[in-house]
Amino acid sequence: MAKKQSRRFLTLLAVGLVGVGLTAAFWPKPTLVDLGKVRTGSMMQTVDEEARTQVRDPYVVSTPIAGHLLRVDLQPGDHVVKGETVVARMMPANPSALDVRTREQARAAIAAAEAALRVSEADLNKSVADRDYARTDLERAKSLFEKGNIPQATLDRANSQMRSADATVDTARAAISMRIADLNNARATLIGFDDVGHYTGAGTSEAIDLPSPITGVVLRVIQQSETILPAGAPILEVGDTGSDLEVIVELLSTDAVQVDAGDKVLITSWGGDEDLNGTVERIDPWGFTKYSALGVEEQRVNAVIQFTGSPESRTTLGHGFRVETKIVVWEADETVIAPSSALFRDNGAWAVFAVENGVAVLKPVVPGRNNGIDAQIVQGLKAGETLILYPSAGLAVGAKVASRTAQ
């Protein structure tokens, strides 16, 4: 009998243990969620974009004449002083080589100029002879007039012929000067690349110095090797990276309409230990089409940002450096802030799931500004409340929840 009671007790005990185990296994457990806190503090909304630095007024030093550029010794980053530092030197261009036809045409032009000069010299000899005759005739007329043998009109005519003869001589001499100039021009045409003796001693062998137009640094050397360049060819570019540096940012047109001149800018990820400050100077009134890395067509607008801090804080920045900008389009102090990931739409309105005593409670809210990380709460929450982040579609009102990080 005792053995039968003992067996019954063990059976009941085993059934009880199984029941307790099954109850524990199928007992509802709290849903694990991520939690966040509502807080009070300052908040800002920014437009974030990659940007690059640039010198506002770069100067390109170019060749003033066509000539032979000597090798440029300056390197990018070298300091230059306005009007003192010689950034480049060049020589006048040597005459080009003459082909056979050009050389023969030049020789024919020289022969024609020499012949014209001989004609002018002959005209001068004739005009001198006519003037000598007119002078003799005038002296004879004066003698006869004094004796009363000729009238006043005859003497006046002799004076007129003398003045005409003098003018003819002057004209002949001027014609000779013109013919000599034509002859020199024709001879200069004949000077070729191989006629070194014609132009090395003419005072054109001195190099032309090109001074720096501003005080700053060399940004880049466009042409460093010794070469022949036409007039207006760029040689190097100089600029002032200390006080003339600015930031150019390409904003999406939908973001550009939110930005105003004078907005505060935070310049980050430029390589320094601290962020730099700036302000928006202007937004261009026209946009342009640009394709993103994924091939998406975008409308972009250039905005110019000026640094507001001391130049000593950014001495290592140069022209064309990459930076990241955060343009502040809105900011507020002492406002209620909730994580943006806690907000969701409920029947067309905004709501959140708050946690009270381990239970999810639905609360309608009125959000203000949202920067993608934090959201301003105008109505519905107060600081210190706990919210469920990333609420799932299956989360119901009144469901028990627990923090995922507490497990």
Coordinates of C-alpha atoms in Angstrom, one line a residue:
M1 CA 0.0 0.0 0.0
A2 CA 2.8 2.4 0.8
K3 CA 4.5 1.5 -2.4
K4 CA 1.3 2.4 -4.4
Q5 CA 1.0 5.8 -2.6
S6 CA 4.6 6.6 -3.3
R7 CA 4.2 5.8 -7.0
R8 CA 1.1 8.1 -7.1
F9 CA 3.0 10.9 -5.5
L10 CA 5.8 10.7 -8.0
T11 CA 3.3 10.7 -10.8
L12 CA 1.6 13.8 -9.6
L13 CA 4.9 15.5 -9.0
A14 CA 6.0 14.7 -12.6
V15 CA 2.7 15.9 -14.0
G16 CA 3.0 19.2 -12.0
L17 CA 6.6 19.8 -13.1
V18 CA 5.6 19.3 -16.8
G19 CA 2.6 21.7 -16.3
V20 CA 4.9 24.3 -14.8
G21 CA 7.3 23.9 -17.6
L22 CA 4.7 24.2 -20.3
T23 CA 3.2 27.3 -18.6
A24 CA 6.6 29.0 -18.4
A25 CA 7.3 28.1 -22.0
F26 CA 4.1 29.5 -23.4
W27 CA 3.7 32.5 -21.0
P28 CA 3.7 35.8 -23.0
K29 CA 7.1 37.5 -23.0
P30 CA 7.6 41.3 -23.3
T31 CA 8.5 42.5 -26.8
L32 CA 12.1 43.6 -27.1
V33 CA 12.4 47.1 -28.4
D34 CA 15.0 49.9 -28.7
L35 CA 14.3 52.8 -26.4
G36 CA 15.0 56.6 -26.5
K37 CA 14.5 59.5 -24.3
V38 CA 12.7 62.8 -24.8
R39 CA 14.9 65.7 -23.8
T40 CA 15.1 69.5 -23.7
G41 CA 18.0 71.3 -25.4
S42 CA 19.1 73.2 -28.4
M43 CA 18.4 72.0 -31.9
M44 CA 19.3 73.0 -35.4
Q45 CA 18.4 72.0 -38.9
T46 CA 21.2 72.0 -41.5
V47 CA 21.7 71.4 -45.2
D48 CA 24.7 69.1 -45.5
E49 CA 26.8 68.9 -48.6
E50 CA 30.4 68.2 -49.7
A51 CA 32.2 71.3 -50.9
R52 CA 35.6 72.5 -52.0
T53 CA 37.7 75.5 -51.3
Q54 CA 38.8 78.0 -53.9
V55 CA 40.7 81.3 -54.1
R56 CA 38.2 84.1 -54.8
D57 CA 40.5 86.0 -57.2
P58 CA 43.2 83.8 -58.8
Y59 CA 45.5 85.5 -61.2
V60 CA 46.8 83.7 -64.3
V61 CA 50.2 85.1 -65.5
S62 CA 50.3 84.9 -69.3
T63 CA 52.8 85.8 -72.0
P64 CA 52.5 89.5 -73.1
I65 CA 54.1 88.8 -76.5
A66 CA 54.9 85.7 -78.6
G67 CA 58.3 84.5 -77.7
H68 CA 60.6 82.1 -76.1
L69 CA 59.7 81.2 -72.5
L70 CA 62.6 80.4 -70.3
R71 CA 62.2 77.5 -67.7
V72 CA 60.0 78.5 -64.8
D73 CA 61.9 77.8 -61.5
L74 CA 58.9 78.4 -59.1
Q75 CA 57.0 75.5 -57.6
P76 CA 53.4 75.4 -56.4
G77 CA 53.2 76.8 -52.8
D78 CA 56.2 79.2 -53.3
H79 CA 55.5 82.7 -51.8
V80 CA 55.5 85.6 -54.2
V81 CA 55.5 89.4 -53.7
K82 CA 53.6 91.8 -55.9
G83 CA 55.8 93.6 -58.3
E84 CA 59.0 92.1 -56.8
T85 CA 59.1 88.4 -57.4
V86 CA 59.9 87.5 -61.0
V87 CA 57.6 84.5 -61.8
A88 CA 58.8 83.9 -65.4
R89 CA 61.2 85.3 -68.0
M90 CA 60.9 85.1 -71.7
M91 CA 62.8 86.1 -74.8
P92 CA 61.4 87.6 -78.0
A93 CA 60.6 85.0 -80.6
N94 CA 63.3 84.2 -83.2
P95 CA 62.5 84.8 -86.9
S96 CA 60.9 81.8 -88.5
A97 CA 62.7 79.8 -91.2
L98 CA 62.0 80.9 -94.8
D99 CA 61.0 78.6 -97.6
V100 CA 62.3 79.0 -101.1
R101 CA 59.4 80.9 -102.5
T102 CA 59.3 83.3 -99.5
R103 CA 63.0 84.0 -99.8
E104 CA 62.8 84.7 -103.6
Q105 CA 59.8 87.0 -103.0
A106 CA 61.8 88.9 -100.4
R107 CA 64.8 89.2 -102.8
A108 CA 62.5 90.5 -105.5
A109 CA 61.0 93.0 -103.1
I110 CA 64.5 94.2 -102.2
A111 CA 65.4 94.7 -105.9
A112 CA 62.2 96.6 -106.5
A113 CA 62.9 98.8 -103.4
E114 CA 66.5 99.5 -104.6
A115 CA 65.2 100.5 -108.1
A116 CA 62.6 102.8 -106.5
L117 CA 65.4 104.4 -104.4
R118 CA 67.5 105.0 -107.5
V119 CA 64.5 106.7 -109.2
S120 CA 63.9 108.9 -106.2
E121 CA 67.6 109.8 -106.2
A122 CA 67.4 110.8 -109.8
D123 CA 64.3 112.9 -109.1
L124 CA 66.2 114.6 -106.4
N125 CA 69.1 115.4 -108.7
K126 CA 66.7 116.9 -111.3
S127 CA 64.8 118.9 -108.6
V128 CA 68.2 120.3 -107.3
A129 CA 69.2 121.3 -110.9
D130 CA 65.8 123.0 -111.4
R131 CA 66.2 124.8 -108.1
D132 CA 69.7 126.0 -109.1
Y133 CA 68.4 127.3 -112.3
A134 CA 65.5 129.0 -110.6
R135 CA 67.9 130.7 -108.1
T136 CA 70.0 132.0 -111.0
D137 CA 66.9 133.3 -112.8
L138 CA 65.7 135.0 -109.6
E139 CA 69.1 136.8 -109.2
R140 CA 69.0 138.0 -112.8
A141 CA 65.4 139.2 -112.4
K142 CA 66.4 141.2 -109.2
S143 CA 69.3 142.9 -111.1
L144 CA 67.1 143.9 -114.1
F145 CA 64.3 145.1 -111.8
E146 CA 66.7 147.3 -109.9
K147 CA 67.7 148.9 -113.3
G148 CA 64.1 149.3 -114.3
N149 CA 64.3 146.9 -117.3
I150 CA 61.5 144.5 -116.1
P151 CA 58.2 145.0 -114.4
Q152 CA 57.3 143.9 -110.8
A153 CA 55.2 141.0 -112.2
T154 CA 58.3 139.4 -113.8
L155 CA 60.2 139.6 -110.5
D156 CA 57.2 138.0 -108.6
R157 CA 57.1 135.2 -111.1
A158 CA 60.8 134.4 -110.6
N159 CA 60.2 134.4 -106.8
S160 CA 57.4 131.9 -107.2
Q161 CA 59.4 129.6 -109.4
M162 CA 62.2 129.6 -106.8
R163 CA 59.8 128.6 -103.9
S164 CA 58.3 125.9 -106.1
A165 CA 61.8 124.5 -106.9
D166 CA 62.6 124.4 -103.1
A167 CA 59.4 122.5 -102.4
T168 CA 60.2 120.0 -105.2
V169 CA 63.6 119.4 -103.6
D170 CA 62.0 118.7 -100.2
T171 CA 59.5 116.4 -101.8
A172 CA 62.3 114.4 -103.5
R173 CA 64.2 114.1 -100.3
A174 CA 61.1 112.8 -98.5
A175 CA 60.6 110.3 -101.3
I176 CA 64.1 109.1 -100.8
S177 CA 63.5 108.6 -97.1
M178 CA 60.4 106.6 -97.9
R179 CA 62.3 104.4 -100.4
I180 CA 65.0 103.8 -97.9
A181 CA 62.4 102.6 -95.3
D182 CA 60.8 100.4 -97.9
L183 CA 64.2 98.9 -98.7
N184 CA 64.9 98.2 -95.0
N185 CA 61.5 96.6 -94.7
A186 CA 62.2 94.4 -97.6
R187 CA 65.6 93.4 -96.3
A188 CA 64.1 92.6 -92.8
T189 CA 61.7 90.2 -94.6
L190 CA 64.6 88.2 -95.8
I191 CA 65.9 87.6 -92.2
G192 CA 65.4 84.0 -91.4
F193 CA 66.0 81.6 -88.4
D194 CA 69.5 80.8 -89.7
D195 CA 70.5 84.5 -90.0
V196 CA 71.5 84.9 -86.4
G197 CA 73.8 87.8 -87.0
H198 CA 71.0 90.1 -88.1
Y199 CA 69.1 90.1 -84.8
T200 CA 71.4 89.1 -81.9
G201 CA 73.0 92.5 -81.8
A202 CA 69.9 94.6 -82.3
G203 CA 69.1 95.0 -78.6
T204 CA 66.4 92.3 -78.6
S205 CA 68.4 89.6 -76.8
E206 CA 67.5 90.9 -73.3
A207 CA 65.0 88.7 -71.4
I208 CA 61.6 90.2 -70.4
D209 CA 60.8 89.8 -66.7
L210 CA 57.2 89.0 -65.7
P211 CA 56.6 90.0 -62.1
S212 CA 53.9 88.6 -59.8
P213 CA 50.6 90.6 -60.0
I214 CA 49.7 90.0 -56.3
T215 CA 51.3 88.9 -53.0
G216 CA 50.4 85.3 -52.3
V217 CA 51.5 81.8 -53.3
V218 CA 51.9 79.9 -56.6
L219 CA 48.7 77.8 -57.0
R220 CA 49.9 75.8 -60.0
V221 CA 52.5 75.9 -62.8
I222 CA 50.8 75.5 -66.1
Q223 CA 53.9 75.7 -68.3
Q224 CA 57.2 74.9 -66.6
S225 CA 59.5 73.7 -69.4
E226 CA 61.3 76.1 -71.8
T227 CA 59.3 76.5 -75.0
I228 CA 57.9 78.8 -77.6
L229 CA 54.5 80.3 -76.7
P230 CA 52.1 82.6 -78.5
A231 CA 50.9 85.9 -77.0
G232 CA 48.4 85.4 -74.2
A233 CA 49.4 81.8 -73.3
P234 CA 49.0 81.0 -69.6
I235 CA 52.2 80.2 -67.7
L236 CA 51.2 79.9 -64.0
E237 CA 48.5 80.8 -61.6
V238 CA 48.9 82.7 -58.3
G239 CA 46.5 83.5 -55.5
D240 CA 46.2 84.5 -51.8
T241 CA 45.2 81.4 -49.9
G242 CA 45.5 83.2 -46.6
S243 CA 42.9 85.9 -46.8
D244 CA 41.2 85.3 -50.1
L245 CA 40.0 81.7 -49.6
E246 CA 36.3 80.8 -49.8
V247 CA 34.1 77.7 -50.1
I248 CA 32.0 76.8 -53.1
V249 CA 29.2 74.2 -52.5
E250 CA 26.8 72.7 -55.1
L251 CA 23.4 72.5 -53.4
L252 CA 20.4 70.7 -54.7
S253 CA 17.9 73.3 -56.0
T254 CA 15.3 72.0 -53.4
D255 CA 17.8 72.8 -50.6
A256 CA 19.0 76.0 -52.1
V257 CA 15.6 77.6 -51.8
Q258 CA 15.9 77.1 -48.0
V259 CA 19.2 78.9 -47.7
D260 CA 19.6 82.6 -47.4
A261 CA 22.6 84.9 -47.6
G262 CA 24.0 85.4 -44.1
D263 CA 23.1 81.9 -42.8
K264 CA 25.7 80.4 -40.4
V265 CA 27.8 77.5 -41.7
L266 CA 29.8 74.8 -39.9
I267 CA 32.7 73.6 -42.0
T268 CA 33.7 70.0 -41.0
S269 CA 35.8 67.1 -42.1
W270 CA 38.5 69.4 -43.5
G271 CA 41.3 67.6 -41.7
G272 CA 41.8 69.9 -38.7
D273 CA 41.0 69.2 -35.1
E274 CA 38.2 71.8 -34.8
D275 CA 35.3 72.7 -37.1
L276 CA 35.6 76.1 -38.9
N277 CA 32.9 78.8 -39.0
G278 CA 31.6 80.5 -42.1
T279 CA 28.6 82.4 -43.5
V280 CA 26.7 82.2 -46.8
E281 CA 27.7 85.1 -49.0
R282 CA 25.5 84.4 -52.0
I283 CA 23.4 81.8 -53.8
D284 CA 23.7 81.9 -57.6
P285 CA 20.4 82.7 -59.4
W286 CA 20.8 80.0 -62.0
G287 CA 21.1 76.2 -61.7
F288 CA 22.8 73.5 -63.8
T289 CA 22.3 69.8 -64.4
K290 CA 24.6 67.3 -62.8
Y291 CA 24.6 63.5 -62.7
S292 CA 25.2 61.8 -59.4
A293 CA 27.4 58.8 -58.9
L294 CA 24.3 56.6 -59.4
G295 CA 23.5 58.3 -62.7
V296 CA 20.6 60.3 -61.3
E297 CA 20.0 63.7 -63.0
E298 CA 20.1 66.5 -60.4
Q299 CA 19.6 70.3 -60.6
R300 CA 22.4 71.9 -58.6
V301 CA 23.0 75.5 -57.5
N302 CA 26.3 77.0 -56.5
A303 CA 26.5 78.8 -53.1
V304 CA 29.5 80.8 -52.0
I305 CA 30.6 80.6 -48.3
Q306 CA 33.0 83.0 -46.6
F307 CA 35.2 82.0 -43.6
T308 CA 34.5 84.0 -40.5
G309 CA 37.3 82.7 -38.3
S310 CA 40.9 83.9 -38.1
P311 CA 43.1 82.8 -41.1
E312 CA 45.5 81.2 -38.6
S313 CA 43.0 78.4 -37.9
R314 CA 43.1 77.2 -41.5
T315 CA 46.7 77.8 -42.6
T316 CA 46.9 74.3 -44.1
L317 CA 43.9 74.7 -46.3
G318 CA 44.6 75.5 -50.0
H319 CA 42.9 75.9 -53.3
G320 CA 40.6 73.0 -54.3
F321 CA 40.6 71.2 -51.0
R322 CA 37.6 69.0 -50.0
V323 CA 35.4 70.0 -47.0
E324 CA 32.0 69.2 -45.7
T325 CA 29.5 72.0 -45.0
K326 CA 26.5 72.2 -42.6
I327 CA 24.4 75.3 -43.5
V328 CA 22.2 76.2 -40.6
V329 CA 18.7 77.0 -41.9
W330 CA 16.9 76.8 -38.5
E331 CA 17.9 76.6 -34.9
A332 CA 16.2 76.9 -31.5
D333 CA 17.2 76.9 -27.8
E334 CA 15.5 75.0 -25.0
T335 CA 13.0 73.1 -27.1
V336 CA 11.5 69.6 -26.6
I337 CA 13.4 67.1 -28.7
A338 CA 12.6 63.5 -29.5
P339 CA 14.4 60.9 -31.7
S340 CA 13.1 61.1 -35.3
S341 CA 13.0 57.3 -35.5
A342 CA 10.2 57.2 -32.8
L343 CA 7.7 59.1 -35.0
F344 CA 5.2 57.3 -37.3
R345 CA 2.0 58.1 -39.0
D346 CA -1.3 57.0 -37.4
N347 CA -4.5 57.7 -39.3
G348 CA -2.9 60.7 -41.1
A349 CA -1.5 62.2 -37.9
W350 CA 1.9 61.8 -36.1
A351 CA 2.2 59.6 -33.1
V352 CA 4.7 57.8 -30.9
F353 CA 4.7 54.8 -28.6
A354 CA 5.7 55.8 -25.1
V355 CA 6.6 53.3 -22.4
E356 CA 4.8 53.5 -19.1
N357 CA 5.3 50.8 -16.5
G358 CA 6.7 48.5 -19.2
V359 CA 3.6 48.9 -21.4
A360 CA 3.4 50.6 -24.9
V361 CA 1.2 53.6 -24.8
L362 CA 0.1 55.4 -28.0
K363 CA 0.5 59.2 -27.9
P364 CA -0.4 61.6 -30.6
V365 CA 2.2 64.4 -31.1
V366 CA 2.6 67.6 -33.1
P367 CA 6.2 67.7 -34.5
G368 CA 8.0 70.8 -35.6
R369 CA 11.3 70.8 -37.4
N370 CA 13.0 67.5 -38.2
N371 CA 16.6 67.1 -39.2
G372 CA 16.5 63.3 -39.7
I373 CA 18.0 62.5 -36.3
D374 CA 16.1 64.6 -33.9
A375 CA 12.6 66.1 -34.2
Q376 CA 11.2 69.1 -32.4
I377 CA 8.0 68.3 -30.5
V378 CA 5.6 71.2 -30.3
Q379 CA 2.9 69.4 -28.4
G380 CA 2.2 65.9 -26.9
L381 CA 5.5 65.1 -25.0
K382 CA 7.6 66.4 -22.2
A383 CA 11.2 65.9 -21.3
G384 CA 12.1 62.6 -19.6
E385 CA 9.6 60.3 -21.3
T386 CA 10.8 57.1 -22.8
L387 CA 9.9 56.3 -26.4
I388 CA 10.1 53.2 -28.5
L389 CA 12.4 53.6 -31.5
Y390 CA 11.6 52.0 -34.9
P391 CA 8.2 50.7 -33.8
S392 CA 7.2 47.6 -35.8
A393 CA 3.8 47.3 -37.5
G394 CA 2.9 44.4 -35.1
L395 CA 3.3 46.4 -31.9
A396 CA -0.1 47.0 -30.3
V397 CA -1.3 49.4 -27.7
G398 CA -0.9 47.9 -24.2
A399 CA 1.7 45.4 -25.3
K400 CA 4.4 44.7 -22.7
V401 CA 7.9 45.8 -23.9
A402 CA 11.4 45.6 -22.6
S403 CA 14.6 47.2 -23.6
R404 CA 16.7 45.2 -26.1
T405 CA 19.9 46.5 -24.6
A406 CA 19.0 45.4 -21.1
Q407 CA 19.0 41.7 -22.2

